[in-house]
Coordinates of C-alpha atoms and ligand atoms in Angstrom, one line a residue:
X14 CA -16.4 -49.1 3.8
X15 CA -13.8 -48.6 6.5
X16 CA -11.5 -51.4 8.0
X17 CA -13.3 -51.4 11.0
X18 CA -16.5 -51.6 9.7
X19 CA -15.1 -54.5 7.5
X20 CA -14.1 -56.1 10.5
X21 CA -17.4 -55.7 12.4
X22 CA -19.0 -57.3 9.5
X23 CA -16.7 -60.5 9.0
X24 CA -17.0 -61.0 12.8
X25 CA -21.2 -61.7 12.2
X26 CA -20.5 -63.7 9.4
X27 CA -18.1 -65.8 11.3
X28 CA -19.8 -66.1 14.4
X29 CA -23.3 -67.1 12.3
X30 CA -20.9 -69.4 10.0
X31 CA -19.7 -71.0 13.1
X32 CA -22.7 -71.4 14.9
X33 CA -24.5 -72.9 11.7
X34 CA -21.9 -75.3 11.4
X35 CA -21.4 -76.5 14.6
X36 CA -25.4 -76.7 14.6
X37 CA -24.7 -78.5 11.4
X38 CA -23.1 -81.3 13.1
X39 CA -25.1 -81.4 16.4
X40 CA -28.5 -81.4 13.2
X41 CA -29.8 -77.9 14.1
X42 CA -28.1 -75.8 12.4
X43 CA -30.9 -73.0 12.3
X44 CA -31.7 -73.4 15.8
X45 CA -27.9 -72.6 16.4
X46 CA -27.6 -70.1 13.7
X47 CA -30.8 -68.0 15.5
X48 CA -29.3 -68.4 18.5
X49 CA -25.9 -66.9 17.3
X50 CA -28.0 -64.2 15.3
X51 CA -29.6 -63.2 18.9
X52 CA -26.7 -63.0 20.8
X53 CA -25.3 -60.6 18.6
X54 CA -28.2 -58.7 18.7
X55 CA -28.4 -58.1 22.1
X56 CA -24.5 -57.6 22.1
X57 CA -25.2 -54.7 19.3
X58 CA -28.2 -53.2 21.6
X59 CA -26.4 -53.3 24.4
X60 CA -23.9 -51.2 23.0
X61 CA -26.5 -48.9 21.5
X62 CA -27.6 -48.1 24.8
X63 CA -24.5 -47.5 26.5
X64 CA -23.6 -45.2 23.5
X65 CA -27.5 -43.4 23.4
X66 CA -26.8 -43.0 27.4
X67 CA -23.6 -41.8 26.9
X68 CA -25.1 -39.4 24.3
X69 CA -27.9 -37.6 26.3
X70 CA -26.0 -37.4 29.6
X71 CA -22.5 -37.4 29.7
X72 CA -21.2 -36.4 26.2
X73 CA -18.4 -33.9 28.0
X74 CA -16.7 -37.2 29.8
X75 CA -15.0 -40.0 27.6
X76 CA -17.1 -42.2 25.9
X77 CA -18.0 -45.6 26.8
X78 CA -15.1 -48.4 26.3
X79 CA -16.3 -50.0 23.4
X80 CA -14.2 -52.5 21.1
X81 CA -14.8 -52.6 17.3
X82 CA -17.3 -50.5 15.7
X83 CA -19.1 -49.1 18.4
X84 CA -15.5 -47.9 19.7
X85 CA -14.7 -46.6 16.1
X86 CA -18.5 -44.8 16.1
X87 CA -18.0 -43.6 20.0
X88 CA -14.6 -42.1 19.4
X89 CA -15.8 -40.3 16.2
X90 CA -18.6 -38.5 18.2
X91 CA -16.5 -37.9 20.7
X92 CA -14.0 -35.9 18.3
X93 CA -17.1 -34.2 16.6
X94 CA -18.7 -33.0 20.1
X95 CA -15.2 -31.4 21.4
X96 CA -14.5 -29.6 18.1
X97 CA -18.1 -28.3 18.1
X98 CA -17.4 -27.1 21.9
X99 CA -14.1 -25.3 20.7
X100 CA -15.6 -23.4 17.8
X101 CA -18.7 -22.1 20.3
X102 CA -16.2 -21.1 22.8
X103 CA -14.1 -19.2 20.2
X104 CA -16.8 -17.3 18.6
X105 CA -18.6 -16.8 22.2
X106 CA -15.3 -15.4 23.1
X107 CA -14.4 -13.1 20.1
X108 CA -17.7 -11.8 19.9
X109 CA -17.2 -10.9 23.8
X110 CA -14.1 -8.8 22.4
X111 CA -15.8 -7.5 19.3
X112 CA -18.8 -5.8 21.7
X113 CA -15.9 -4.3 24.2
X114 CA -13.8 -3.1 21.7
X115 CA -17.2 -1.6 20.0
X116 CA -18.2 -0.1 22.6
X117 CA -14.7 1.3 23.7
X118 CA -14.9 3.1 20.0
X119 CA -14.6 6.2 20.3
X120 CA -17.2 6.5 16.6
X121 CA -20.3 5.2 16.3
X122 CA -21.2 2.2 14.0
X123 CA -24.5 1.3 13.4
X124 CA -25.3 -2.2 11.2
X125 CA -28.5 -1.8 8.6
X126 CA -30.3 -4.8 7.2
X127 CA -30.9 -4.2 3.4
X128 CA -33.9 -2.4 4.2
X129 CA -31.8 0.1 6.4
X130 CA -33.8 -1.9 9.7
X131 CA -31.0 -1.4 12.8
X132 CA -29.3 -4.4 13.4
X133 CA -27.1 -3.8 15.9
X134 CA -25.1 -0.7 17.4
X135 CA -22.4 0.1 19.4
X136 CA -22.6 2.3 22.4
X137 CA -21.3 5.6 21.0
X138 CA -23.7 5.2 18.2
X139 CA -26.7 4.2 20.8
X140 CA -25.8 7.6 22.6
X141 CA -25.3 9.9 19.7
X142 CA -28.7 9.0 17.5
X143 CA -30.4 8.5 20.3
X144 CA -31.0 4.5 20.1
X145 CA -32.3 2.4 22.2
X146 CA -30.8 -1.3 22.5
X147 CA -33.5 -4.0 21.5
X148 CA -36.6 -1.7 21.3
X149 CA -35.4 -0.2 18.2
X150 CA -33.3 -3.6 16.8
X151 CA -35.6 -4.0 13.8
X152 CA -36.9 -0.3 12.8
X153 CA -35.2 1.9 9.6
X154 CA -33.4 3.8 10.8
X155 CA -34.6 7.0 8.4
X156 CA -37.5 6.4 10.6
X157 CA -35.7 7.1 13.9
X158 CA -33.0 9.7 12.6
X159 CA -35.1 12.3 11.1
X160 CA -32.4 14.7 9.3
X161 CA -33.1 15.6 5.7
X162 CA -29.1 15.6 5.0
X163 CA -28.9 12.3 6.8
X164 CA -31.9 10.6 5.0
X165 CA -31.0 12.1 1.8
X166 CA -27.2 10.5 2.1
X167 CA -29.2 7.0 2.6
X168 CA -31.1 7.5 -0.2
X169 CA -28.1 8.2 -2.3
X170 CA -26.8 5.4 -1.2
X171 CA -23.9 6.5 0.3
X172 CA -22.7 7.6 -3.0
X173 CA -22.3 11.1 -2.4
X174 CA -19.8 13.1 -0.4
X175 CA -20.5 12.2 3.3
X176 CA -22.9 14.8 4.9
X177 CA -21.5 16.8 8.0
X178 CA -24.7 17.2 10.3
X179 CA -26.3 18.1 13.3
X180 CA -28.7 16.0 15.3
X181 CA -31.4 17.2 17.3
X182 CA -30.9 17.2 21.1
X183 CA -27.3 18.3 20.3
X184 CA -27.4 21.5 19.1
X185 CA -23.4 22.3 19.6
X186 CA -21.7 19.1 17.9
X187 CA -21.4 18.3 14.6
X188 CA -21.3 15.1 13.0
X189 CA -19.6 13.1 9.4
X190 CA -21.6 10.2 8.2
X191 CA -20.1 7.5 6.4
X192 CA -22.0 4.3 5.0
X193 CA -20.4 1.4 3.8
X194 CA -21.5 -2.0 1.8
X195 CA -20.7 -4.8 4.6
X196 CA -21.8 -7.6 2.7
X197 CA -23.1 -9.1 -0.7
X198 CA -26.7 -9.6 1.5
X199 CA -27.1 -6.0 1.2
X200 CA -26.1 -5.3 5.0
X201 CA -24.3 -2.1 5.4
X202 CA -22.4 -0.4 8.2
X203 CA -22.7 3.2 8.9
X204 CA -20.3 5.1 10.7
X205 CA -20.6 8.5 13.0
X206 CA -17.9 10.1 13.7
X207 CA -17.9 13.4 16.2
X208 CA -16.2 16.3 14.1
X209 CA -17.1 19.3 16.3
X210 CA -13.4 19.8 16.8
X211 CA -12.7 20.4 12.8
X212 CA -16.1 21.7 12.3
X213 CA -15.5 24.7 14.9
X214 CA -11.6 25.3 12.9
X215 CA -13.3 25.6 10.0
X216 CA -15.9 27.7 11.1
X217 CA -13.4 30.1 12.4
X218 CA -10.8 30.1 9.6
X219 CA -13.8 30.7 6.8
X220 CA -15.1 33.5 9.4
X221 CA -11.0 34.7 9.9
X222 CA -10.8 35.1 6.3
X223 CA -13.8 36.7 5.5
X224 CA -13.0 39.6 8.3
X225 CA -9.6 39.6 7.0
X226 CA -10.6 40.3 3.4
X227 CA -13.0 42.6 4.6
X228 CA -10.8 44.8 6.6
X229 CA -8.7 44.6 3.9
X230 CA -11.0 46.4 1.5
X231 CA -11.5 49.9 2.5
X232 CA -7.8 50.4 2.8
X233 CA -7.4 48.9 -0.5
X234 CA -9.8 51.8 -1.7
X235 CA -8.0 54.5 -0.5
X236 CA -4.9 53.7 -1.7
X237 CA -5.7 52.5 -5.3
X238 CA -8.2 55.7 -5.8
X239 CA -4.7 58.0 -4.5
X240 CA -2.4 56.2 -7.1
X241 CA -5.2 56.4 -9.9
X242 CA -4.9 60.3 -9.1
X243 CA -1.5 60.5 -8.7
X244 CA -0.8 58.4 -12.3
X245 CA -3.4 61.2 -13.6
X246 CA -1.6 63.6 -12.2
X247 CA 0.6 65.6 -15.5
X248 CA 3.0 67.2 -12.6
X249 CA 4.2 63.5 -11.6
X250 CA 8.1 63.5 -12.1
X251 CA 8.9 61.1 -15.0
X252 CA 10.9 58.9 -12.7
X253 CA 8.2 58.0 -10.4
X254 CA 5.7 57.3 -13.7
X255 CA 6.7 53.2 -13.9
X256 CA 7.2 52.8 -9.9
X257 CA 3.3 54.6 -10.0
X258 CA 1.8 52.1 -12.6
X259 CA 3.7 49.3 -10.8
X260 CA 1.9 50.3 -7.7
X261 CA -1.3 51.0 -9.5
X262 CA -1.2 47.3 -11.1
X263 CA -0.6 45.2 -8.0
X264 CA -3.0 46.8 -5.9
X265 CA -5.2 46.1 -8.5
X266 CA -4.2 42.4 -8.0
X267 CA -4.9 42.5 -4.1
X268 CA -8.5 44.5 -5.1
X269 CA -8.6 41.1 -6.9
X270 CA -7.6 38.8 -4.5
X271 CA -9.8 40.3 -1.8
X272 CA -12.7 40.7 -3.9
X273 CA -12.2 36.8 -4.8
X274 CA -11.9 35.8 -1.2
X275 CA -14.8 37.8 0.1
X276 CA -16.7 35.9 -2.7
X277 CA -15.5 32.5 -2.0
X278 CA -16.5 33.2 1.7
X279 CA -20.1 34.6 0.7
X280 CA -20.6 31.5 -0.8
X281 CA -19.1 28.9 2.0
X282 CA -21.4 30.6 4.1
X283 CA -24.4 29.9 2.0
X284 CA -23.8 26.1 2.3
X285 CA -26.7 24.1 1.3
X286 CA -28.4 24.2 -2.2
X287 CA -28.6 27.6 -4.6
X288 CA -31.8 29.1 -5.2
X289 CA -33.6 28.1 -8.2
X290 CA -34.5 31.2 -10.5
X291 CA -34.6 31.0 -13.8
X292 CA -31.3 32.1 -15.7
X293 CA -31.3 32.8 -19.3
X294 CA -28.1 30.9 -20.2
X295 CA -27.5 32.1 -23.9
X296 CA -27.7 35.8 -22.6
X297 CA -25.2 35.6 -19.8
X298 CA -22.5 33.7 -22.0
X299 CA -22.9 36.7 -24.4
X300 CA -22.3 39.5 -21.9
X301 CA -19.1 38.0 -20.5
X302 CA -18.0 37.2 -24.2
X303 CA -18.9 40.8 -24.5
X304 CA -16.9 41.9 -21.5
X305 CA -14.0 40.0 -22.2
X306 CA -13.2 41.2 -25.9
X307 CA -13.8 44.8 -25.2
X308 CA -10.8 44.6 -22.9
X309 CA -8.1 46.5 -24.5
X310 CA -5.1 43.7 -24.3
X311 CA -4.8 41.8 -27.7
X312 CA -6.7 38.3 -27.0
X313 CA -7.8 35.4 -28.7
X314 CA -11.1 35.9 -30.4
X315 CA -13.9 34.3 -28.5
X316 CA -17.0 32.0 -30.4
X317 CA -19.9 31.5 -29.1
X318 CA -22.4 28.9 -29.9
X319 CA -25.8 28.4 -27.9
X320 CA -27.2 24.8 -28.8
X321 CA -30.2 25.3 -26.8
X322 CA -32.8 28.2 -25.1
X323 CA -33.3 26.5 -22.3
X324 CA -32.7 28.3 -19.0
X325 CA -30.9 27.2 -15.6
X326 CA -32.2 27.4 -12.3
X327 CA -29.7 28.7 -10.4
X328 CA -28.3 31.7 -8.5
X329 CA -27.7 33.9 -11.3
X330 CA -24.4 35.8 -9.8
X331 CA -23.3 32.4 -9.0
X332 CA -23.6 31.2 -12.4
X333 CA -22.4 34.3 -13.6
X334 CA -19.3 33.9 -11.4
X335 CA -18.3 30.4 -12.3
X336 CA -18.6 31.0 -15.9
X337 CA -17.1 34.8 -16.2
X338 CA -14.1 32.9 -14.5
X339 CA -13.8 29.9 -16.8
X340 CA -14.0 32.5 -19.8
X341 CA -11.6 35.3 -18.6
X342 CA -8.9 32.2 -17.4
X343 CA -9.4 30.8 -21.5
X344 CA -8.6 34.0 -23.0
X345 CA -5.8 34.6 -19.7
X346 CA -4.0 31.4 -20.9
X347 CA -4.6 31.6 -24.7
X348 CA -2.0 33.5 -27.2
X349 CA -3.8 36.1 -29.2
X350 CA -3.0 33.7 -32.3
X351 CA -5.4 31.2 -30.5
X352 CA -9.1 30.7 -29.8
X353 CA -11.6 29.8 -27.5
X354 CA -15.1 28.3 -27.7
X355 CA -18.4 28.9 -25.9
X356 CA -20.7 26.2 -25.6
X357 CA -23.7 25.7 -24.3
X358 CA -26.4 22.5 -24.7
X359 CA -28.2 20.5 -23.5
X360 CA -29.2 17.0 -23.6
X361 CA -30.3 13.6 -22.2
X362 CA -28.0 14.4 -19.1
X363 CA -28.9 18.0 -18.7
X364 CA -27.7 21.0 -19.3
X365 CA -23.9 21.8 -20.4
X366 CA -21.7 24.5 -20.4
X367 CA -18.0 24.3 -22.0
X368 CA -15.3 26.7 -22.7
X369 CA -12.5 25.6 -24.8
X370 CA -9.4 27.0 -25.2
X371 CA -6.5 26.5 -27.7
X372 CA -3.9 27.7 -25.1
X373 CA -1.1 26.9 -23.0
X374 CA -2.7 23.4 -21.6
X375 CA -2.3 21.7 -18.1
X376 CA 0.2 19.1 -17.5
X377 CA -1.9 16.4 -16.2
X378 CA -0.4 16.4 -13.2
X379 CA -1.8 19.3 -11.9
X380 CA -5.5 18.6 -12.7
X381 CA -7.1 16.7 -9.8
X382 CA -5.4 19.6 -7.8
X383 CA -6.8 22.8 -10.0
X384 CA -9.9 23.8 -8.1
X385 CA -8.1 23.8 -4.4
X386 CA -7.5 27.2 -3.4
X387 CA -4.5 29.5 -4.2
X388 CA -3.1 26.2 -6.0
X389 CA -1.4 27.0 -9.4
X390 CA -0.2 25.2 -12.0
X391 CA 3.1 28.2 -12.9
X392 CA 2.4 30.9 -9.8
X393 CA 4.6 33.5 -11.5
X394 CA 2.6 33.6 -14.8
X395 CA -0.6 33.5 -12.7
X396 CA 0.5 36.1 -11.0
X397 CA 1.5 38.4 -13.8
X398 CA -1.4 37.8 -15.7
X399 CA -3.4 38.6 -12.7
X400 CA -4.5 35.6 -11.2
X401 CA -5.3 35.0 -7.9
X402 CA -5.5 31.6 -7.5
X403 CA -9.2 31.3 -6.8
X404 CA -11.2 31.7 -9.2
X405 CA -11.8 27.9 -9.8
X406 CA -12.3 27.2 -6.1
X407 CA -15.0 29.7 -6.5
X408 CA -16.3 27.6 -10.0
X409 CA -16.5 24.5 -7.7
X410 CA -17.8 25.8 -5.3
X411 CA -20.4 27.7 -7.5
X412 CA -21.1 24.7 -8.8
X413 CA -22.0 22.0 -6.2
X414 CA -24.1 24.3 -5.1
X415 CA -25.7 23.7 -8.4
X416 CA -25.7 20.3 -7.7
X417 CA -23.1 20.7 -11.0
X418 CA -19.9 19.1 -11.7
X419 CA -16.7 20.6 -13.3
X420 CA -14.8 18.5 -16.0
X421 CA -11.4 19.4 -16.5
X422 CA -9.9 18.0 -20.0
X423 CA -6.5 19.2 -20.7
X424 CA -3.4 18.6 -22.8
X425 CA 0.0 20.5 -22.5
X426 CA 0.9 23.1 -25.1
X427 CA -2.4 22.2 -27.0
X428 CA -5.4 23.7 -24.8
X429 CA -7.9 22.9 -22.4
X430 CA -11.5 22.5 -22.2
X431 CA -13.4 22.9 -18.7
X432 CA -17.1 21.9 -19.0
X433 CA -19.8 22.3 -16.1
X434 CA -22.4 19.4 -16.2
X435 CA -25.5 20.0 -14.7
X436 CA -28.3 18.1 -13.4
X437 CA -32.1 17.6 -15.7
X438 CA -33.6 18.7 -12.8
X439 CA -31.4 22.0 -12.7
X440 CA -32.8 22.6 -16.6
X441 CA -35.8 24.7 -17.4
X442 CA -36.6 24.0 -21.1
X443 CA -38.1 27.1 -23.0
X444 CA -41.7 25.6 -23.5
X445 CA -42.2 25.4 -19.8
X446 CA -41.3 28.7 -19.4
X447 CA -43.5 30.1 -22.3
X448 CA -46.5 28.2 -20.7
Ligands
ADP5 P1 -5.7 32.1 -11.4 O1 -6.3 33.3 -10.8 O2 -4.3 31.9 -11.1 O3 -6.0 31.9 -12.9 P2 -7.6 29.9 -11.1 O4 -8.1 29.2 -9.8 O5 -8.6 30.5 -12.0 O6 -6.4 30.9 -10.6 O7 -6.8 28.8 -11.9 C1 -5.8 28.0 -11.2 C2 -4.7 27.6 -12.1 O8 -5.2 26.8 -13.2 C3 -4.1 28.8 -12.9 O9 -3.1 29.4 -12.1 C4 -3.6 28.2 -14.1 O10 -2.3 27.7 -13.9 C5 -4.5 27.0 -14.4 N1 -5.5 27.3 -15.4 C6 -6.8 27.7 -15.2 N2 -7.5 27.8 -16.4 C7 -6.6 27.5 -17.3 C8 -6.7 27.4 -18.8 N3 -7.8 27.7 -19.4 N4 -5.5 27.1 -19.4 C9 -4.4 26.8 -18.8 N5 -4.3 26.8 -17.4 C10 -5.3 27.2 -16.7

């Protein structure tokens, strides 16, 4: 118990005490003792009153003078009531800021219950998806927003690679999704972001370098079949014979590098998913092992070991692609004295493809960089072994459309192993085939 509260309770006891006692000498001490007991009553109800009136009506002026208790009691609610007044005021007033500076955003934000149900949005958001404040507080979202990319990004959870899209109504912008976990109640906030700018530079960079390469082709044609002749030629003056092959190899090197590009370009164009025809796996690994031994260089010898007769579904020149370029860059980066392994199975996870090589390595700095474009590890071996630079862009690329991963394991000086992962649902076992 408090001191005051102390206090208030020796004050009865002394005022009854008294009471009694001078009752005691006047011989009626309960008459006296009653009487006391009443007054403080009505003292006590008085006060509750004052303080119930005070209460209900007046609570934002100072409370009631009141000594003792009833002051102690007073002051207390008093304290309570202007702190609870405070902490409205604040949140009323930073939740005034939060909507301006929401709506002043120049992205959209859109907050989902755990069953994706709109809970609030911001203006941008509102404008972009097509919302409409309170009459659609309360329905999925999936159910208003009816874009298979979109829905499909939900489903996933947000876990993929955020979707670039297009939204009906506005057929000339694009937009980048992003969904993020808000809260441990399963609330989540999705973002939309307005990427027409970027979308249209990419759009004309992929369409620059496809033209480019393509122009670059039939000029490329001429002058590689004239140097062929020329190297053929027996009347060629024995000076000019290295300076010829010189010529004769590097534009060999652009045929590559345009023929890379204009592939790389084919298939950012596609976009989307790959077709799903059946590809006999074990066949297609045998032909480029077959391709790449009967090239004349001395090489490491090539195994090949096909675990399973199940087929892919897939674009077969895309397959064909992303594994003829994992195979020629083993035997590329592999001494002759080396070797590199085929592999191809499939398990509880799908289907696998690996090639292993015993060669040169990757310092591990350079991995999470490998697939980007024109991006290699020692250019100047690359580029006298051939290389343009692309051919794992155009493996990744291959490959999501596969809805495939590439894993890149690597250790300097000892060899690598790049493996493409692919999904059960990408894997067409034998049996089914056969029925
Ligand atoms: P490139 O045409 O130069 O081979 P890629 O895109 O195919 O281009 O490969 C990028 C770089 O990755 C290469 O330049 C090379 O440095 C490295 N690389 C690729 N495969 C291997 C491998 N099996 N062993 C060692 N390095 C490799």
């Amino acid at each position: 118990m408090t001191q005051p509260a102390w206090q208030h309770l020796a004050w009865i006891v002394a005022i009854v005490l008294v009471a009694t006692a001078v009752g005691f000498l006047s011989g009626h001490a309960a008459l006296f003792a009653a009487i006391a007991l009443a007054v403080l009553l009505l003292l006590n109800t008085r006060n509750l009153l004052r303080f119930e009136h005070w209460l209900r009506h007046r609570k934002s002026e100072p409370p009631p003078d009141m000594n003792g208790l009833w002051g102690e009691v007073t002051a207390i609610t008093s304290r309570l009531y202007r702190r609870k007044v405070f902490h409205k005021q604040r949140v009323l007033l930073l939740l005034r800021e939060f909507r301006r500076m929401t709506s002043a955003m120049p992205d959209g934000a859109v907050l989902l219950g755990p069953n994706r149900e709109i809970l609030w949005f911001n203006r941008a958001a509102g404008q972009w998806l097509d919302l409409r404040r309170k009459a659609d507080y309360g329905i999925r979202i999936d159910n208003l927003v009816r874009n298979p990319e979109f829905v499909g990004y939900l489903d996933r959870g947000g876990n993929a690679l955020p979707p670039r899209i297009q939204l009906p109504d506005r057929p000339d912008q694009w937009f980048m999704i992003h969904l993020v976990t808000a809260n441990a109640t399963g609330q989540q906030l999705l973002i939309v972001r307005d990427v027409t700018a970027e979308a249209r530079l990419d759009s004309m960079r992929k369409d620059f370098v496809a033209n480019a390469a393509h122009e670059l082709r039939s000029p490329l044609t001429v002058i590689t079949g004239y140097l062929d002749s020329l190297a053929e030629d027996p009347g060629l003056d024995e000076v000019w014979r290295e300076p010829v092959r010189e010529m004769r190899r590097q534009s060999e090197r652009m045929r590559g590098i345009v023929q890379d590009l204009l592939e790389l370009s084919k298939l950012e164009a596609q976009g989307g998913e790959a077709e799903a025809s059946p590809v006999d796996v074990g066949g297609m690994l045998a032909l480029i092992r077959k391709d790449v031994t009967s090239r004349p260089e001395p090489a490491a010898p090539v195994n090949l070991a096909i675990e399973s007769d199940a087929q892919l579904l897939g674009s077969e020149s895309e397959l064909h692609s992303a594994f003829a370029n994992l195979v020629s860059n083993a035997v590329k980066y592999t001494p002759a004295d080396g070797r590199v392994d085929i592999r191809w199975w499939v398990d509880g996870d799908g289907g696998h493809v690996s090639v292993r090589d015993t060669g040169i390595g990757i310092p591990a700095e350079h991995l999470p960089r490998l697939t980007e474009r024109f991006y290699r590890v020692d250019a100047g071996r690359s580029r006298r072994q051939g290389g343009s630079g692309l051919g794992l862009a155009i493996v990744k690329h291959a490959l999501q459309r596969h809805d495939a991963r590439l894993e890149i394991r690597s250790q300097e000086g000892k060899g690598s192993t790049f493996t493409c992962h692919f999904p059960r649902s990408r894997v067409l076992p034998r049996a089914s085939t056969a029925a």
